[in-house]
Amino acid sequence: MTAMTPRDTDLRVALFATCFNDTMWPEAPKATVRLLERLGVSVEFPMEQTCCGQMLTNTGYAGEAVPLVARFVDVFGDYDAVVAPSGSCVGSVREQHPMIARLSGDPGLASEVERVSPKVYELSEFLVDVLQVTDVGAFFPHRVTYHPTCHSLRMLRVGDRPLQLLRAVRGIDLVDLPGAEECCGFGGTFAMKNADVSVAMGTDKAQHVTDTGAEVLVAGDNSCLAHIGGILGRQRSGIRRMHLAEILASTQENPS
Amino acid sequence: MSIGPVQETSATFVGMPAFPEAAREALANTQQRTNLRNATHTIRAKRASVVAEVPEWEALRVAGAQSKDEALHHLGDYLEHLEASLVANGAVVHWARDADEANRIVIDIARSKEVDEVVKVKSMATQEIELNEALEAAGINAWETDLAELIVQLGHDRPSHILVPAIHRNRTEIRDIFIREMGKVGRPAPDDLTDDPAGLAEAARVHLREKFLRAKVAVSGANFAIADTGTLVVVESEGNGRMCLTLPETLISVVGIEKVLPTWEDLGPMLQLLPRSSTGERMNPYTTMWSGVHEGDGPQEVHVILLDNGRSHVLADSVGRQALRCIRCSACLNVCPVYERTGGHAYGSVYPGPIGAILNPQLRGTASEIDQSLPYASSLCGACFDACPVRINIPELLVQLRGTVAQQGGHRAESAAMKAAAWVLSDPKRLAVAQKGATTAGRLIGGRTIRSVPGLGAWTDARDLPTPPKETFRQWWVREHDGRDGDGQARGRADGIPGSEGGLPDSDGDER
């Protein structure tokens, strides 16, 4: 497959940056925009967006997440597709928003969620399934290992889509991560509430990453990367952590 | 023969610390962590390989879940049918609302037989009701005959796993326990016992044989109870269960009411799902089925105690009831990254791991600190749901139970923080104000690594904190795209903060 040209799609596409990326890791949504524009997609960023509510729901405050779900369908309801550089937040939209809407007792909200949430894609899903492209014309001449995050893997079932995209990157030396499918231990507030277990899990994951000899750890979720990267950083390992979007956006002329 | 109490320490879990604290202690036990990692990874690989052999595995999972759901949706009918079938087969059926009632019934039967000991086949239900302790208090010794249960009992320990109760012990530890303890309660271990598995198994065999041949009363559980034939089923690997079920004159089976299956046909999928999920075997070595009393063959008196102990309460919850599908295979434990590192004791219950984290707070309620902590003892990675042979959506239930705990008040500081977060995140203006705080901090820090922040010790003790960026994505977008949003209209000011009226939320999250 080849890179797309602007006339290939007339979909109206919105970027859901996610509150965490927006605030703490803007490089991932920026790279998503650069990448999609390079592929001919004119991506829009509705300024009224905030958060999917996952942190609230997963900590037991689903009721508090209802206004966020209402806002989400309101902001994104008119787009043909919504793309987010986060498997976790997309998992929350597709799996948890229907539950939250049901709990809210508002049938209008429930039907809106049913209409909107299937149009929300994690980045690799959007590229491979909607744009039908695996070679995005990226260039990244480094040794890289990929951690498939739990929500991408088991909630969204993205399968090997991220790997298909990475394998097509020019110059990349992609190495397998041992125990790749095991959770890194981030788990949202789990990282704070059960910090000892979380760190034990993350330390094992960091060890596997180090064992690969990779220069760069890549994943589709900055939350997991912040956790594993925080441990690698404390160990002064020198291994960089990057979001999948940053590597796919990287080109010879404009390297990440 | 009179032997002193086996249990020096109570096996009861009451008074266990909440999960995070118990987990911290477990993590410090490096020998246990090594044992657990080796054991769970071995079983995990075996399970994955035998499950992959079955092309219709998903269809089997669905069939298993449907059988259990059918039974649960009409539980009253099937239980009455089971009772009638059992009685027709010559068994005596008892109903027990709770642990006390069930224990009282067992003790009364044992006393009527004038025995001071019973043999037991591994049974989760009797551990749940702490039958051994109740029997001990009544002057009756209960001898566990499952090899792993024997190790746990002789070690004055608690089970750490549903299927492999002594998973946290290695061979050398088992040898030491046998040498030290067997002689105190029966036939001693040979003096030259090594940690060779065959030798350990032989020592247990000789020790147990004496008890099998002597005991007049046996206590069992059941993996399944088939309503239309009145048949109880026990699935096991060693044959010790079959000795218990066939040798003594009186057999007392304590069976959770959720064990019922409607028909004989429903057993087929179960006998394929259970061994592959639990031990990673295509078929378990021993499947024993008994249907009441048969003259001259097996126990001549069979009692079946149908145990509720919180199950009908679980059944009343339309989402929560899927936990009652559980067939106690322990696949969820073996794939759980949290269980792998903490072992079972940290869960403070006979049901540890992911299934314990959803079953205990439902069976026992969420009044205690440990039961409030269990729904949070998971990173929600979803591996348990994928492994569950009867498709219990454990992550969904964990999230629901967290809601129950939070509604009870949760932790005050957390509740306030979550309500504040909800208030900030429900409005892009408020979010932008909060972001401005982060980016200001980012500018002040100037790209240096954050190694410690007061109040964030749980994160920064072992992890660097991400450094906030100098510019949020939103600010970048406005700068790069002239403030164009989805409608192509300029919105907000140049700093990306569309209005910046601040104000903190009050405790109800309303704007002051």
mmCIF file of N, CA and C in Angstrom, chain B residues 12-18 21 158 348 368-370:
data_model
loop_
_atom_site.group_PDB
_atom_site.id
_atom_site.type_symbol
_atom_site.label_atom_id
_atom_site.label_comp_id
_atom_site.label_asym_id
_atom_site.label_seq_id
_atom_site.Cartn_x
_atom_site.Cartn_y
_atom_site.Cartn_z
ATOM 1 N N THR B 12 -8.466 -18.546 59.853
ATOM 2 C CA THR B 12 -9.437 -17.519 59.515
ATOM 3 C C THR B 12 -8.755 -16.297 58.930
ATOM 4 N N PHE B 13 -9.452 -15.639 58.037
ATOM 5 C CA PHE B 13 -8.890 -14.467 57.376
ATOM 6 C C PHE B 13 -9.356 -13.168 58.035
ATOM 7 N N VAL B 14 -10.202 -13.283 59.037
ATOM 8 C CA VAL B 14 -10.711 -12.074 59.677
ATOM 9 C C VAL B 14 -9.533 -11.290 60.262
ATOM 10 N N GLY B 15 -9.568 -9.991 60.078
ATOM 11 C CA GLY B 15 -8.509 -9.158 60.623
ATOM 12 C C GLY B 15 -7.328 -8.988 59.682
ATOM 13 N N MET B 16 -7.448 -9.516 58.445
ATOM 14 C CA MET B 16 -6.382 -9.318 57.462
ATOM 15 C C MET B 16 -6.296 -7.842 57.108
ATOM 16 N N PRO B 17 -5.088 -7.353 56.846
ATOM 17 C CA PRO B 17 -4.997 -5.953 56.409
ATOM 18 C C PRO B 17 -5.547 -5.790 54.999
ATOM 19 N N ALA B 18 -5.836 -4.554 54.631
ATOM 20 C CA ALA B 18 -6.320 -4.281 53.275
ATOM 21 C C ALA B 18 -5.251 -4.675 52.265
ATOM 22 N N GLU B 21 -1.554 -3.123 51.730
ATOM 23 C CA GLU B 21 -0.616 -3.377 52.823
ATOM 24 C C GLU B 21 -0.151 -4.842 52.804
ATOM 25 N N ARG B 158 -2.188 -20.995 55.123
ATOM 26 C CA ARG B 158 -3.463 -20.813 54.434
ATOM 27 C C ARG B 158 -3.261 -21.089 52.956
ATOM 28 N N GLY B 348 -6.760 -11.996 51.355
ATOM 29 C CA GLY B 348 -7.500 -12.158 52.592
ATOM 30 C C GLY B 348 -8.723 -13.040 52.485
ATOM 31 N N SER B 368 -15.897 -4.299 55.345
ATOM 32 C CA SER B 368 -14.545 -4.343 55.919
ATOM 33 C C SER B 368 -13.546 -3.650 55.011
ATOM 34 N N GLU B 369 -12.427 -3.279 55.616
ATOM 35 C CA GLU B 369 -11.380 -2.592 54.860
ATOM 36 C C GLU B 369 -10.849 -3.468 53.726
ATOM 37 N N ILE B 370 -10.681 -4.771 54.020
ATOM 38 C CA ILE B 370 -10.133 -5.638 52.973
ATOM 39 C C ILE B 370 -11.109 -5.764 51.807
#
